[in-house]
């Protein structure tokens, strides 16, 4: 179990999640309106609670004395106040739940925007040790906001009832009132001291273990074909069952604390409150002739007053869920905002040039000490194509990551055009959602003035002329990862180069799934003497398709 220090929360972070929506967003006035309406109506319903219970007590007293007018008046009041309370509760919770939906939508868009800005998603998923950022965004935001608004509803509920309950009980019995306050305060201290911290740690661990189990399932889905070729089902089943066992072991521990320990603790306290209320009310009825309806009113108000002073003990489960979600969102935001190493330990990049050059480059693993290579120099003339080769693991692909600005750890200087002027193709091209035309135009899928004839010409150039006919034209949507073979996906990526009219192209094993003939076809299509091309590849057949070969590390 991790140290308690990781569960210390910086309240400024909480304010940073609340303040922008309620004070800076375009929806701030609607947010405040929904919050005020919801809280006011819940406050109204809560304030009517003691009155409703009092009318119920009057009904019982009237029945005991056979007082028909009083009984029917109490029934009429009871029905009216109950109706008003029910309507107020319905509209109040609707307002707050509508606020939850709108706030979640706004906050999700904000975090997704930060996640996809400055390639933070790449740092979070490829470099940082943060687990399951997708689950933190998809589920953590709703859990946090639901818990936060759930805690918010306690304010009007207890504000409305507590004053009436305390006033009534103080008049009824000073001793009972003080005993309930002491019992509630002791329950709050004990709940925080023994239950909250432990349950928060267990729920934090549960989030990690559930995330590991989900990641295992995703891994099987994404590597289904490889696993099937290896016949690795038994091994994967073993991994998943191990993850699942950890989930259930932690879940069993959580259930013990939630139901056995906390449930028993809360149950004993409820019994004590009821015993105290019945004892004092019964003593008044038996010795001082108080009406029988007093019993109902005293028991209800005793419960309200006790819950007010034991509020922490009553909401430990909800609070630990909310705190856990908040902690995981805070970790995500820190990972997104993490700047990496200081500028002194970063590669200097000079952008906006119409050339690509590398000067005295020493490249290290991100946030690590391992040096991949040192003092590497390279220059590429305009319109030249070069091939980078070397043994596996020497840093060829890492050099391209540095060129793309994905890795900045190291020293030296990189001179290049702006990133939007360079077209990068990895070994496994990304197939996005959408139509065939959107695949070809990715990432600028909204680019106008591209006709179907231009799309067809690009497909013909990379030997994919048959694709529109196979899939119903350019505007039909398919799961392209499943519909296209790895070789077809790589050729489609080269068609993107032609349609983007890219003048600087960087290829990382981009023809690994192609035969020699198709490799020659697509290199001929893009090598027009105007494009500057940097390729990484192991095949010796690639040498003749480039102007120059560069070894990494350089041959001595």
Coordinates of C-alpha atoms in Angstrom, one line a residue:
X1 CA 0.0 0.0 0.0
X2 CA 1.3 3.4 -0.9
X3 CA 2.2 6.1 1.7
X4 CA -0.6 8.3 3.0
X5 CA 1.3 11.3 1.6
X6 CA -0.1 10.6 -2.0
X7 CA -3.6 11.0 -0.6
X8 CA -2.9 14.5 0.7
X9 CA -4.9 16.8 -1.6
X10 CA -4.0 20.3 -2.7
X11 CA -7.3 22.2 -2.4
X12 CA -6.1 24.6 -5.0
X13 CA -6.5 21.7 -7.5
X14 CA -10.2 21.3 -6.4
X15 CA -10.7 25.0 -6.9
X16 CA -9.1 24.8 -10.4
X17 CA -11.7 22.3 -11.4
X18 CA -14.6 24.3 -10.0
X19 CA -13.6 27.9 -10.7
X20 CA -13.4 27.9 -14.5
X21 CA -16.9 26.5 -15.1
X22 CA -18.7 28.7 -12.6
X23 CA -16.8 31.9 -13.1
X24 CA -15.2 31.8 -16.6
X25 CA -17.1 29.6 -18.9
X26 CA -19.9 30.6 -21.3
X27 CA -22.3 28.5 -19.3
X28 CA -21.5 30.1 -15.9
X29 CA -24.9 31.9 -15.6
X30 CA -26.8 28.7 -16.5
X31 CA -24.6 26.8 -14.0
X32 CA -25.3 29.2 -11.2
X33 CA -29.1 29.2 -12.0
X34 CA -29.3 25.4 -11.9
X35 CA -27.3 25.3 -8.7
X36 CA -29.4 27.9 -7.0
X37 CA -32.7 26.5 -8.1
X38 CA -31.7 22.9 -7.1
X39 CA -30.4 23.9 -3.7
X40 CA -33.3 26.2 -3.0
X41 CA -35.9 23.6 -3.8
X42 CA -34.0 20.9 -1.7
X43 CA -33.8 23.4 1.1
X44 CA -37.5 24.0 0.9
X45 CA -38.3 20.3 0.9
X46 CA -35.9 19.7 3.8
X47 CA -37.5 22.5 5.8
X48 CA -40.9 21.0 5.3
X49 CA -39.6 17.6 6.6
X50 CA -40.1 18.3 10.3
X51 CA -43.4 19.9 9.7
X52 CA -44.6 16.8 7.8
X53 CA -43.4 14.6 10.7
X54 CA -45.1 16.9 13.2
X55 CA -48.4 16.6 11.3
X56 CA -48.0 12.8 11.3
X57 CA -47.6 13.0 15.1
X58 CA -50.7 15.1 15.4
X59 CA -52.6 12.5 13.4
X60 CA -51.5 9.8 15.9
X61 CA -52.4 12.1 18.9
X62 CA -55.8 12.9 17.4
X63 CA -56.5 9.2 16.9
X64 CA -55.6 8.4 20.5
X65 CA -58.0 11.1 21.7
X66 CA -60.7 10.4 19.0
X67 CA -60.5 14.1 17.9
X68 CA -61.9 13.9 14.3
X69 CA -61.6 17.6 13.3
X70 CA -57.9 17.7 14.4
X71 CA -57.2 14.4 12.7
X72 CA -58.7 15.5 9.3
X73 CA -56.9 18.8 9.5
X74 CA -53.6 17.0 10.2
X75 CA -54.2 14.7 7.2
X76 CA -55.0 17.6 5.0
X77 CA -51.9 19.5 6.1
X78 CA -49.8 16.3 5.8
X79 CA -51.0 15.7 2.2
X80 CA -50.4 19.4 1.1
X81 CA -46.9 19.7 2.6
X82 CA -45.9 16.2 1.3
X83 CA -47.1 17.2 -2.2
X84 CA -45.1 20.4 -2.1
X85 CA -42.0 18.6 -0.8
X86 CA -42.2 15.9 -3.5
X87 CA -42.5 18.4 -6.3
X88 CA -39.6 20.5 -4.9
X89 CA -37.4 17.3 -4.5
X90 CA -38.2 16.2 -8.1
X91 CA -37.4 19.6 -9.7
X92 CA -34.5 20.2 -7.4
X93 CA -32.7 16.9 -8.2
X94 CA -33.5 17.4 -11.9
X95 CA -31.8 20.8 -11.8
X96 CA -28.7 19.4 -10.1
X97 CA -28.5 16.4 -12.4
X98 CA -28.9 18.7 -15.4
X99 CA -26.0 20.7 -14.0
X100 CA -24.0 17.5 -13.7
X101 CA -24.6 16.6 -17.3
X102 CA -23.6 20.1 -18.6
X103 CA -20.6 20.4 -16.2
X104 CA -19.4 16.9 -17.2
X105 CA -19.7 17.8 -20.9
X106 CA -17.8 21.1 -20.4
X107 CA -15.0 19.6 -18.2
X108 CA -14.6 16.6 -20.4
X109 CA -14.1 18.8 -23.4
X110 CA -11.6 21.0 -21.5
X111 CA -9.5 18.0 -20.3
X112 CA -9.7 16.4 -23.7
X113 CA -8.5 19.7 -25.2
X114 CA -5.5 19.8 -22.8
X115 CA -4.9 16.1 -23.5
X116 CA -4.6 16.6 -27.2
X117 CA -2.6 19.9 -27.0
X118 CA 1.1 20.0 -27.4
X119 CA 1.1 16.2 -27.8
X120 CA 0.4 15.7 -24.1
X121 CA -1.5 12.4 -25.0
X122 CA 1.8 11.1 -26.4
X123 CA 3.8 11.9 -23.2
X124 CA 1.0 10.5 -21.0
X125 CA 0.7 7.2 -22.9
X126 CA 4.2 6.6 -24.1
X127 CA 6.5 8.2 -21.6
X128 CA 4.8 8.7 -18.2
X129 CA 3.9 5.8 -15.9
X130 CA 0.3 7.0 -15.5
X131 CA -2.2 4.2 -15.8
X132 CA -5.4 4.2 -17.8
X133 CA -5.8 7.9 -18.8
X134 CA -8.8 6.9 -20.9
X135 CA -10.7 5.6 -17.9
X136 CA -9.8 8.7 -15.9
X137 CA -11.4 10.9 -18.5
X138 CA -14.4 8.7 -19.4
X139 CA -15.3 7.6 -15.9
X140 CA -13.3 9.6 -13.4
X141 CA -14.9 13.0 -14.3
X142 CA -18.4 11.7 -13.9
X143 CA -17.6 10.0 -10.6
X144 CA -16.0 13.1 -9.2
X145 CA -18.8 15.5 -10.3
X146 CA -21.5 13.1 -9.2
X147 CA -19.9 12.8 -5.8
X148 CA -19.3 16.5 -5.5
X149 CA -22.9 17.4 -6.3
X150 CA -24.0 14.6 -4.1
X151 CA -22.1 16.2 -1.2
X152 CA -23.5 19.6 -2.2
X153 CA -27.1 18.3 -1.7
X154 CA -26.3 17.7 1.9
X155 CA -26.0 21.4 2.5
X156 CA -29.6 22.4 1.8
X157 CA -31.0 19.1 3.2
X158 CA -29.3 19.5 6.6
X159 CA -29.6 23.3 6.6
X160 CA -33.3 23.1 6.3
X161 CA -33.8 20.4 8.9
X162 CA -31.1 21.0 11.4
X163 CA -32.3 24.3 12.7
X164 CA -35.9 23.2 13.2
X165 CA -34.7 19.9 14.7
X166 CA -32.2 21.5 17.1
X167 CA -34.8 24.1 18.2
X168 CA -37.4 21.5 18.9
X169 CA -35.1 19.1 20.8
X170 CA -33.6 21.9 22.9
X171 CA -37.1 22.8 24.1
X172 CA -37.9 19.2 24.6
X173 CA -34.8 18.1 26.5
X174 CA -31.4 19.8 26.9
X175 CA -29.9 16.5 28.0
X176 CA -31.0 14.6 24.9
X177 CA -29.8 17.4 22.6
X178 CA -26.3 17.5 24.2
X179 CA -26.0 13.7 24.1
X180 CA -26.9 13.6 20.4
X181 CA -24.3 16.3 19.7
X182 CA -21.6 14.4 21.6
X183 CA -22.5 11.1 20.0
X184 CA -22.5 12.6 16.5
X185 CA -19.2 14.4 17.0
X186 CA -17.5 11.3 18.3
X187 CA -18.9 9.3 15.3
X188 CA -17.3 11.9 13.0
X189 CA -13.9 11.7 14.7
X190 CA -13.9 7.9 14.7
X191 CA -15.1 7.8 11.1
X192 CA -12.3 10.0 9.8
X193 CA -9.6 8.4 12.1
X194 CA -10.4 4.7 11.3
X195 CA -12.5 4.4 8.2
X196 CA -12.0 7.2 5.7
X197 CA -8.2 6.9 5.2
X198 CA -8.3 3.1 5.0
X199 CA -11.3 3.1 2.5
X200 CA -9.7 5.7 0.4
X201 CA -6.5 3.7 0.0
X202 CA -8.5 0.5 -0.8
X203 CA -10.5 2.4 -3.4
X204 CA -7.5 3.9 -5.0
X205 CA -5.9 0.4 -5.2
X206 CA -9.2 -0.9 -6.7
X207 CA -9.0 1.7 -9.4
X208 CA -5.5 0.6 -10.3
X209 CA -6.4 -3.1 -10.3
X210 CA -9.6 -2.6 -12.4
X211 CA -7.5 -0.6 -14.8
X212 CA -4.9 -3.3 -15.2
X213 CA -7.6 -5.8 -15.9
X214 CA -9.2 -3.6 -18.5
X215 CA -5.8 -3.1 -20.1
X216 CA -5.3 -6.8 -20.3
X217 CA -8.5 -7.3 -22.1
X218 CA -7.6 -4.4 -24.5
X219 CA -4.2 -6.0 -25.1
X220 CA -5.9 -9.3 -26.2
X221 CA -8.3 -7.4 -28.5
X222 CA -5.5 -5.4 -30.1
X223 CA -3.2 -8.4 -30.5
X224 CA -5.8 -11.0 -31.3
X225 CA -4.1 -12.3 -34.5
X226 CA -0.6 -12.5 -33.0
X227 CA -2.0 -14.4 -30.0
X228 CA -3.9 -16.7 -32.3
X229 CA -0.8 -17.5 -34.3
X230 CA 1.2 -18.2 -31.2
X231 CA -1.8 -20.2 -29.7
X232 CA -1.2 -18.2 -26.6
X233 CA -4.7 -18.4 -25.2
X234 CA -3.7 -20.3 -22.1
X235 CA -1.0 -17.8 -21.3
X236 CA -3.3 -14.8 -21.8
X237 CA -6.0 -16.5 -19.7
X238 CA -3.5 -16.9 -16.9
X239 CA -2.6 -13.2 -17.0
X240 CA -6.3 -12.1 -17.1
X241 CA -7.2 -14.5 -14.3
X242 CA -4.3 -13.2 -12.2
X243 CA -5.5 -9.6 -12.8
X244 CA -9.0 -10.6 -12.0
X245 CA -8.0 -12.3 -8.8
X246 CA -6.3 -9.1 -7.6
X247 CA -9.4 -7.2 -8.4
X248 CA -11.6 -9.6 -6.4
X249 CA -9.1 -9.8 -3.4
X250 CA -9.1 -6.0 -3.1
X251 CA -12.9 -5.9 -3.7
X252 CA -13.4 -8.4 -0.8
X253 CA -11.3 -6.2 1.4
X254 CA -13.4 -3.1 0.4
X255 CA -16.6 -5.0 1.1
X256 CA -15.4 -5.9 4.6
X257 CA -14.7 -2.3 5.4
X258 CA -17.9 -1.0 3.7
X259 CA -20.4 -3.5 5.0
X260 CA -18.9 -5.3 8.0
X261 CA -16.9 -2.6 9.7
X262 CA -18.5 0.7 8.6
X263 CA -22.0 -0.9 8.3
X264 CA -21.8 -2.3 11.8
X265 CA -20.4 1.0 13.2
X266 CA -23.3 3.0 11.6
X267 CA -25.9 0.4 12.7
X268 CA -24.8 0.6 16.3
X269 CA -24.9 4.4 16.3
X270 CA -28.4 4.3 14.7
X271 CA -29.6 2.0 17.4
X272 CA -28.1 4.2 20.2
X273 CA -29.8 7.3 18.7
X274 CA -33.2 5.4 18.5
X275 CA -32.8 4.1 22.1
X276 CA -32.0 7.6 23.4
X277 CA -34.9 9.1 21.5
X278 CA -37.5 6.5 22.5
X279 CA -36.2 6.6 26.1
X280 CA -36.5 10.4 26.5
X281 CA -39.8 10.6 24.6
X282 CA -41.3 7.6 26.5
X283 CA -40.3 9.1 29.8
X284 CA -42.1 12.4 28.9
X285 CA -45.2 10.5 27.7
X286 CA -45.3 8.2 30.8
X287 CA -44.5 10.8 33.4
X288 CA -45.7 14.1 32.1
X289 CA -48.6 13.1 29.9
X290 CA -47.1 14.2 26.6
X291 CA -49.1 13.3 23.5
X292 CA -48.3 10.0 21.8
X293 CA -47.4 11.9 18.6
X294 CA -44.5 13.3 20.4
X295 CA -42.7 10.0 20.0
X296 CA -42.6 10.3 16.2
X297 CA -41.5 13.9 16.2
X298 CA -38.7 13.3 18.8
X299 CA -37.3 10.2 17.0
X300 CA -37.2 12.0 13.6
X301 CA -35.6 15.2 15.0
X302 CA -33.1 13.1 17.0
X303 CA -32.0 11.4 13.8
X304 CA -31.7 14.7 12.0
X305 CA -29.6 16.3 14.7
X306 CA -27.4 13.2 15.1
X307 CA -26.8 13.1 11.3
X308 CA -25.8 16.8 11.3
X309 CA -23.0 16.2 13.8
X310 CA -22.0 12.8 12.5
X311 CA -22.2 13.9 8.8
X312 CA -18.6 12.8 8.1
X313 CA -19.4 9.3 9.3
X314 CA -22.6 9.2 7.2
X315 CA -20.9 10.1 4.0
X316 CA -17.5 8.2 4.3
X317 CA -18.4 5.9 1.4
X318 CA -19.4 8.7 -0.9
X319 CA -16.6 11.0 0.2
X320 CA -13.9 8.3 -0.4
X321 CA -15.3 7.7 -4.0
X322 CA -15.2 11.4 -4.7
X323 CA -11.8 11.9 -3.2
X324 CA -10.4 8.9 -5.1
X325 CA -11.8 10.2 -8.4
X326 CA -10.4 13.6 -7.6
X327 CA -7.0 12.2 -6.8
X328 CA -6.8 10.3 -10.2
X329 CA -7.9 13.4 -12.1
X330 CA -5.3 15.4 -10.3
X331 CA -2.6 12.9 -11.4
X332 CA -3.9 13.1 -15.0
X333 CA -3.7 16.9 -15.0
X334 CA -0.2 16.8 -13.5
X335 CA 0.9 14.3 -16.2
X336 CA -0.6 16.5 -18.9
X337 CA 1.1 19.6 -17.5
X338 CA 4.4 18.0 -16.8
X339 CA 7.0 19.9 -18.8
X340 CA 9.7 17.2 -18.8
X341 CA 13.4 18.0 -18.3
X342 CA 14.7 21.5 -18.0
X343 CA 15.7 23.4 -21.2
X344 CA 19.3 22.8 -20.4
X345 CA 18.8 19.0 -20.8
X346 CA 16.7 19.4 -24.0
X347 CA 17.5 19.4 -27.7
X348 CA 17.4 22.8 -29.2
X349 CA 15.1 22.9 -32.2
X350 CA 15.3 25.7 -34.9
X351 CA 12.1 25.7 -36.9
X352 CA 11.0 27.4 -40.1
X353 CA 13.9 26.4 -42.2
X354 CA 13.7 24.8 -45.6
X355 CA 16.2 22.2 -44.8
X356 CA 16.8 19.4 -42.3
X357 CA 20.1 19.3 -40.4
X358 CA 21.3 17.7 -37.2
X359 CA 24.2 19.1 -35.3
X360 CA 26.1 17.4 -32.5
X361 CA 23.1 15.5 -31.4
X362 CA 23.2 13.4 -28.2
X363 CA 20.0 11.5 -27.7
X364 CA 18.8 9.9 -24.4
X365 CA 15.7 8.1 -23.5
X366 CA 12.9 10.4 -22.1
X367 CA 13.4 11.0 -18.4
X368 CA 16.1 8.3 -18.4
X369 CA 19.9 8.2 -18.3
X370 CA 20.6 5.8 -21.1
X371 CA 22.4 7.5 -24.1
X372 CA 21.4 6.1 -27.5
X373 CA 24.1 7.9 -29.4
X374 CA 26.3 10.9 -29.1
X375 CA 27.5 13.8 -31.3
X376 CA 25.6 12.7 -34.4
X377 CA 25.6 15.0 -37.4
X378 CA 23.6 14.9 -40.6
X379 CA 22.3 17.3 -43.2
X380 CA 19.8 16.6 -46.0
X381 CA 19.8 18.8 -49.1
X382 CA 16.5 20.0 -50.6
X383 CA 15.0 17.3 -52.9
X384 CA 17.4 14.7 -51.6
X385 CA 16.4 11.3 -50.3
X386 CA 18.5 9.5 -47.6
X387 CA 18.2 6.1 -46.0
X388 CA 19.1 5.6 -42.3
X389 CA 20.2 2.1 -41.4
X390 CA 21.9 0.4 -38.5
X391 CA 21.5 -2.4 -36.0
X392 CA 18.2 -2.8 -34.1
X393 CA 18.1 -0.7 -31.0
X394 CA 20.7 1.9 -31.9
X395 CA 18.2 4.7 -32.1
X396 CA 17.1 5.1 -35.7
X397 CA 13.4 5.4 -34.9
X398 CA 14.3 7.5 -31.8
X399 CA 16.1 9.9 -34.1
X400 CA 12.9 10.4 -36.0
X401 CA 11.0 10.9 -32.8
X402 CA 13.5 13.7 -31.9
X403 CA 13.0 15.2 -35.4
X404 CA 9.3 15.2 -34.8
X405 CA 9.6 16.8 -31.4
X406 CA 8.2 13.8 -29.6
X407 CA 11.5 13.3 -27.7
X408 CA 13.4 16.3 -26.4
X409 CA 15.8 14.6 -24.0
X410 CA 19.5 15.1 -24.9
X411 CA 21.7 17.8 -26.3
X412 CA 22.5 19.3 -29.7
X413 CA 20.6 21.1 -32.3
X414 CA 17.9 20.1 -34.9
X415 CA 17.2 22.4 -37.9
X416 CA 13.9 21.7 -39.7
X417 CA 10.8 23.2 -41.3
X418 CA 7.7 23.7 -39.2
X419 CA 6.1 20.4 -38.2
X420 CA 3.0 21.1 -40.3
X421 CA 5.3 21.1 -43.4
X422 CA 6.7 17.6 -42.6
X423 CA 4.7 14.4 -43.3
X424 CA 5.6 11.6 -40.9
X425 CA 4.6 8.0 -41.6
X426 CA 5.2 5.3 -38.9
X427 CA 5.6 1.6 -39.5
X428 CA 1.9 1.1 -38.5
X429 CA -0.1 3.8 -40.2
X430 CA -3.1 5.1 -38.2
X431 CA -6.5 4.3 -39.7
X432 CA -9.0 6.8 -38.4
X433 CA -12.8 6.7 -38.2
X434 CA -14.7 7.7 -41.3
X435 CA -14.9 7.2 -45.0
X436 CA -12.3 6.2 -47.5
X437 CA -11.9 9.8 -48.6
X438 CA -11.3 10.8 -45.0
X439 CA -8.6 8.1 -44.7
X440 CA -6.8 9.5 -47.7
X441 CA -7.0 13.1 -46.5
X442 CA -6.1 12.4 -42.9
X443 CA -5.3 14.4 -40.8
X444 CA -6.9 17.3 -42.7
X445 CA -10.1 15.5 -43.5
X446 CA -12.0 18.8 -44.0
X447 CA -9.7 20.0 -46.7
X448 CA -11.8 21.3 -49.6
X449 CA -11.4 21.2 -53.4
X450 CA -10.2 17.6 -53.5
X451 CA -12.1 15.8 -56.2
X452 CA -12.7 12.1 -56.4
X453 CA -10.6 12.0 -59.5
X454 CA -7.6 13.3 -57.5
X455 CA -8.3 10.7 -54.9
X456 CA -8.4 8.0 -57.6
X457 CA -5.1 9.3 -59.1
X458 CA -3.4 9.0 -55.7
X459 CA -4.7 5.4 -55.3
X460 CA -3.5 4.5 -58.8
X461 CA -0.1 5.8 -58.1
X462 CA 0.3 3.5 -55.0
X463 CA -1.3 0.5 -56.7
X464 CA -4.6 0.7 -54.8
X465 CA -6.9 1.6 -57.7
X466 CA -9.3 -1.2 -56.7
X467 CA -10.2 0.2 -53.3
X468 CA -13.2 2.4 -54.2
X469 CA -14.8 -0.5 -56.1
X470 CA -14.3 -2.9 -53.2
X471 CA -15.8 -0.7 -50.5
X472 CA -18.6 1.1 -52.3
X473 CA -16.9 4.3 -53.2
X474 CA -15.1 7.0 -51.4
X475 CA -17.9 8.0 -49.0
X476 CA -18.7 4.6 -47.3
X477 CA -17.6 4.1 -43.7
X478 CA -15.8 1.0 -42.6
X479 CA -13.4 -0.3 -39.9
X480 CA -10.3 0.2 -42.0
X481 CA -8.0 -1.5 -39.6
X482 CA -9.9 -4.7 -40.2
X483 CA -10.8 -4.2 -43.8
X484 CA -7.3 -3.4 -45.1
X485 CA -4.2 -5.6 -44.9
X486 CA -1.0 -4.1 -43.4
X487 CA 0.4 -3.7 -46.8
X488 CA -2.7 -1.9 -48.1
X489 CA -2.6 0.4 -45.0
X490 CA 1.0 1.3 -45.7
X491 CA 0.3 2.1 -49.4
X492 CA -2.7 4.2 -48.4
X493 CA -0.4 6.2 -46.1
X494 CA 1.8 7.0 -49.1
X495 CA -1.3 8.2 -51.0
X496 CA -1.8 10.7 -48.2
X497 CA 1.7 12.1 -49.0
X498 CA 0.7 12.7 -52.6
X499 CA -2.6 14.4 -51.7
X500 CA -1.0 16.5 -49.1
X501 CA 1.6 17.7 -51.5
X502 CA 4.2 17.3 -48.8
X503 CA 7.7 18.5 -49.6
X504 CA 9.4 17.0 -46.5
X505 CA 8.7 13.3 -45.8
X506 CA 9.9 11.1 -42.9
X507 CA 9.3 7.4 -43.2
X508 CA 9.9 4.9 -40.3
X509 CA 9.9 1.3 -41.7
X510 CA 7.0 2.5 -43.8
X511 CA 7.3 -0.3 -46.4
X512 CA 8.0 -3.2 -44.0
X513 CA 4.8 -5.0 -45.1
X514 CA 5.4 -4.5 -48.8
X515 CA 7.0 -6.7 -51.4
X516 CA 9.9 -5.3 -53.5
X517 CA 7.7 -4.4 -56.5
X518 CA 5.2 -2.4 -54.5
X519 CA 8.0 -0.7 -52.6
X520 CA 9.6 0.5 -55.9
X521 CA 6.2 1.7 -57.1
X522 CA 5.4 3.9 -54.2
X523 CA 8.9 5.3 -53.9
X524 CA 8.8 6.2 -57.5
X525 CA 5.4 7.9 -56.9
X526 CA 6.8 10.2 -54.1
X527 CA 10.4 10.7 -55.3
X528 CA 9.9 13.4 -57.8
X529 CA 13.1 15.2 -57.2
X530 CA 11.4 17.9 -55.2
X531 CA 10.5 16.1 -52.1
X532 CA 13.1 15.7 -49.3
X533 CA 12.8 12.2 -48.0
X534 CA 14.3 10.6 -44.8
X535 CA 13.7 6.9 -44.5
X536 CA 14.5 4.3 -41.9
X537 CA 14.6 0.7 -43.1
X538 CA 16.6 -2.5 -42.9
X539 CA 16.0 -3.9 -46.4
X540 CA 19.0 -3.7 -48.6
X541 CA 16.7 -3.2 -51.6
X542 CA 15.9 0.3 -50.2
X543 CA 19.4 1.5 -50.8
X544 CA 19.0 1.8 -54.6
X545 CA 15.8 3.8 -54.0
X546 CA 17.6 6.6 -52.2
X547 CA 20.3 9.1 -53.1
X548 CA 22.4 8.4 -50.0
X549 CA 22.9 5.9 -47.2
X550 CA 23.6 7.1 -43.6
X551 CA 24.7 4.6 -40.9
X552 CA 23.6 5.0 -37.3
X553 CA 25.9 5.1 -35.5
X554 CA 28.3 6.5 -38.1
X555 CA 30.9 4.1 -39.4
X556 CA 34.4 4.9 -38.0

